[in-house]
mmCIF file of C-alpha atoms in Angstrom:
data_model
loop_
_atom_site.group_PDB
_atom_site.id
_atom_site.type_symbol
_atom_site.label_atom_id
_atom_site.label_comp_id
_atom_site.label_asym_id
_atom_site.label_seq_id
_atom_site.Cartn_x
_atom_site.Cartn_y
_atom_site.Cartn_z
ATOM 1 C CA UNK A 1154 138.274 123.974 140.420
ATOM 2 C CA UNK A 1155 141.034 120.717 140.630
ATOM 3 C CA UNK A 1156 141.613 118.887 138.057
ATOM 4 C CA UNK A 1157 140.142 115.993 139.536
ATOM 5 C CA UNK A 1158 136.990 117.477 139.420
ATOM 6 C CA UNK A 1159 136.708 118.815 136.247
ATOM 7 C CA UNK A 1160 138.079 115.068 134.865
ATOM 8 C CA UNK A 1161 134.722 113.613 136.254
ATOM 9 C CA UNK A 1162 132.737 116.252 135.603
ATOM 10 C CA UNK A 1163 133.873 116.055 131.187
ATOM 11 C CA UNK A 1164 133.453 112.135 131.536
ATOM 12 C CA UNK A 1165 130.318 112.874 133.465
ATOM 13 C CA UNK A 1166 129.402 114.978 129.971
ATOM 14 C CA UNK A 1167 129.870 112.644 127.812
ATOM 15 C CA UNK A 1168 128.081 110.050 129.463
ATOM 16 C CA UNK A 1169 125.005 111.314 130.000
ATOM 17 C CA UNK A 1170 125.467 112.383 125.761
ATOM 18 C CA UNK A 1171 126.217 109.303 124.941
ATOM 19 C CA UNK A 1172 122.833 108.040 126.636
ATOM 20 C CA UNK A 1173 120.951 110.359 125.171
ATOM 21 C CA UNK A 1174 121.881 109.928 122.007
ATOM 22 C CA UNK A 1175 121.248 105.621 122.531
ATOM 23 C CA UNK A 1176 117.856 106.988 123.326
ATOM 24 C CA UNK A 1177 117.065 108.866 120.942
ATOM 25 C CA UNK A 1178 116.897 106.273 117.968
ATOM 26 C CA UNK A 1179 113.725 105.497 115.612
ATOM 27 C CA UNK A 1180 111.819 102.607 117.281
ATOM 28 C CA UNK A 1181 112.669 99.892 114.671
ATOM 29 C CA UNK A 1182 109.678 99.409 112.064
ATOM 30 C CA UNK A 1183 106.351 97.154 112.389
ATOM 31 C CA UNK A 1184 106.335 93.474 110.120
ATOM 32 C CA UNK A 1185 103.928 91.800 109.584
ATOM 33 C CA UNK A 1186 104.756 87.901 108.712
ATOM 34 C CA UNK A 1187 103.712 86.657 104.848
ATOM 35 C CA UNK A 1188 103.378 83.487 103.544
ATOM 36 C CA UNK A 1189 101.915 81.565 100.659
ATOM 37 C CA UNK A 1190 103.169 80.125 97.464
ATOM 38 C CA UNK A 1191 104.126 80.719 94.000
ATOM 39 C CA UNK A 1192 103.470 78.338 91.241
ATOM 40 C CA UNK A 1193 104.928 77.798 87.428
ATOM 41 C CA UNK A 1194 102.435 76.513 84.941
ATOM 42 C CA UNK A 1195 100.349 73.792 87.624
ATOM 43 C CA UNK A 1196 103.381 73.132 89.224
ATOM 44 C CA UNK A 1197 105.501 74.518 92.425
ATOM 45 C CA UNK A 1198 108.140 76.965 91.672
ATOM 46 C CA UNK A 1199 111.278 74.600 92.684
ATOM 47 C CA UNK A 1200 113.214 77.702 93.554
ATOM 48 C CA UNK A 1201 113.374 80.846 93.180
ATOM 49 C CA UNK A 1202 112.792 84.543 94.686
ATOM 50 C CA UNK A 1203 110.338 86.333 95.339
ATOM 51 C CA UNK A 1204 110.005 90.738 95.674
ATOM 52 C CA UNK A 1205 107.677 93.083 97.538
ATOM 53 C CA UNK A 1206 107.696 96.174 95.789
ATOM 54 C CA UNK A 1207 106.660 98.694 98.502
ATOM 55 C CA UNK A 1208 104.131 100.982 96.331
ATOM 56 C CA UNK A 1209 103.876 104.804 97.156
ATOM 57 C CA UNK A 1210 106.943 103.829 99.765
ATOM 58 C CA UNK A 1211 110.707 103.224 99.936
ATOM 59 C CA UNK A 1212 110.044 99.519 101.093
ATOM 60 C CA UNK A 1213 110.788 96.546 99.732
ATOM 61 C CA UNK A 1214 111.732 92.775 100.846
ATOM 62 C CA UNK A 1215 113.229 89.646 99.056
ATOM 63 C CA UNK A 1216 112.777 86.053 99.629
ATOM 64 C CA UNK A 1217 113.501 83.237 98.176
ATOM 65 C CA UNK A 1218 111.164 80.446 97.005
ATOM 66 C CA UNK A 1219 111.771 76.893 97.507
ATOM 67 C CA UNK A 1220 109.390 74.010 96.373
ATOM 68 C CA UNK A 1221 106.933 76.489 95.488
ATOM 69 C CA UNK A 1222 106.018 78.031 99.281
ATOM 70 C CA UNK A 1223 108.065 81.907 100.683
ATOM 71 C CA UNK A 1224 107.883 83.150 104.228
ATOM 72 C CA UNK A 1225 109.134 86.084 105.974
ATOM 73 C CA UNK A 1226 108.091 89.368 107.484
ATOM 74 C CA UNK A 1227 107.219 92.268 105.701
ATOM 75 C CA UNK A 1228 106.466 95.920 106.432
ATOM 76 C CA UNK A 1229 102.904 96.309 106.044
ATOM 77 C CA UNK A 1230 101.192 98.429 103.058
ATOM 78 C CA UNK A 1231 101.021 98.188 99.508
ATOM 79 C CA UNK A 1232 103.610 95.331 97.140
ATOM 80 C CA UNK A 1233 104.150 95.078 93.686
ATOM 81 C CA UNK A 1234 104.901 91.465 93.145
ATOM 82 C CA UNK A 1235 107.305 90.768 91.027
ATOM 83 C CA UNK A 1236 108.202 86.981 89.960
ATOM 84 C CA UNK A 1237 112.092 85.927 89.063
ATOM 85 C CA UNK A 1238 113.498 82.380 88.995
ATOM 86 C CA UNK A 1239 117.207 82.394 88.002
ATOM 87 C CA UNK A 1240 119.439 79.009 85.714
ATOM 88 C CA UNK A 1241 122.754 79.822 84.950
ATOM 89 C CA UNK A 1242 124.490 80.453 81.917
ATOM 90 C CA UNK A 1243 127.522 80.002 80.020
ATOM 91 C CA UNK A 1244 128.784 82.798 78.336
ATOM 92 C CA UNK A 1245 129.782 83.553 75.113
ATOM 93 C CA UNK A 1246 131.656 86.334 73.574
ATOM 94 C CA UNK A 1247 130.262 89.996 72.312
ATOM 95 C CA UNK A 1248 130.259 91.649 69.577
ATOM 96 C CA UNK A 1249 134.773 93.623 70.907
ATOM 97 C CA UNK A 1250 135.371 89.547 71.324
ATOM 98 C CA UNK A 1251 134.654 90.163 75.555
ATOM 99 C CA UNK A 1252 133.776 87.069 78.045
ATOM 100 C CA UNK A 1253 132.400 87.074 81.087
ATOM 101 C CA UNK A 1254 134.305 84.351 83.292
ATOM 102 C CA UNK A 1255 132.569 83.848 85.234
ATOM 103 C CA UNK A 1256 128.310 82.233 84.223
ATOM 104 C CA UNK A 1257 125.986 84.695 84.127
ATOM 105 C CA UNK A 1258 122.418 84.775 85.825
ATOM 106 C CA UNK A 1259 119.676 84.282 83.461
ATOM 107 C CA UNK A 1260 115.611 85.558 84.445
ATOM 108 C CA UNK A 1261 113.240 82.879 82.755
ATOM 109 C CA UNK A 1262 109.845 84.565 84.073
ATOM 110 C CA UNK A 1263 108.396 86.166 81.309
ATOM 111 C CA UNK A 1264 108.551 90.665 81.991
ATOM 112 C CA UNK A 1265 104.637 90.340 83.088
ATOM 113 C CA UNK A 1266 105.678 88.436 86.791
ATOM 114 C CA UNK A 1267 108.610 90.278 87.523
ATOM 115 C CA UNK A 1268 109.709 93.826 85.578
ATOM 116 C CA UNK A 1269 105.826 94.942 83.639
ATOM 117 C CA UNK A 1270 104.182 93.432 86.589
ATOM 118 C CA UNK A 1271 100.531 94.655 87.032
ATOM 119 C CA UNK A 1272 99.794 92.175 90.273
ATOM 120 C CA UNK A 1273 99.699 94.685 93.689
ATOM 121 C CA UNK A 1274 98.509 93.403 96.893
ATOM 122 C CA UNK A 1275 97.774 94.115 100.587
ATOM 123 C CA UNK A 1276 99.556 92.948 103.759
ATOM 124 C CA UNK A 1277 97.108 94.229 106.897
ATOM 125 C CA UNK A 1278 98.274 95.162 109.602
ATOM 126 C CA UNK A 1279 98.683 90.952 111.711
ATOM 127 C CA UNK A 1280 99.801 89.573 107.793
ATOM 128 C CA UNK A 1281 98.683 87.617 105.949
ATOM 129 C CA UNK A 1282 99.451 83.620 105.919
ATOM 130 C CA UNK A 1283 97.883 82.078 102.551
ATOM 131 C CA UNK A 1284 99.459 84.495 99.154
ATOM 132 C CA UNK A 1285 98.526 82.324 96.302
ATOM 133 C CA UNK A 1286 100.692 83.275 92.654
ATOM 134 C CA UNK A 1287 99.981 81.412 89.607
ATOM 135 C CA UNK A 1288 102.828 82.198 87.387
ATOM 136 C CA UNK A 1289 102.918 80.942 83.860
ATOM 137 C CA UNK A 1290 106.045 80.831 81.706
ATOM 138 C CA UNK A 1291 104.492 81.737 78.884
#
């Protein structure tokens, strides 16, 4: 076989291999729209985050909360809900005298609404757009 024919065959095999690899990817995950309201002590939570932590799956999604409202897409399934809102505090020196140069982000929402939350919701295949979470600061 001549060199040009061999080169054409090699290039053809590489092209076919690339097409096969591109076609073998997994389809994107199915997602469902979620939307809702987070209140803090009866008023819309000014700013924060709501974490949809997957139960029985590694799926988790954090959505921003602004003026109490959140919206986004998550995979259908069960989720533990965690709510966070932060304030920036000026650092103080620790016992060794070390003092961070940047302000520290401190969560202002009690643990029963985040790290110790027992709130579990189900996101159906078609999504849900009327979630309501009434968070208290005490």
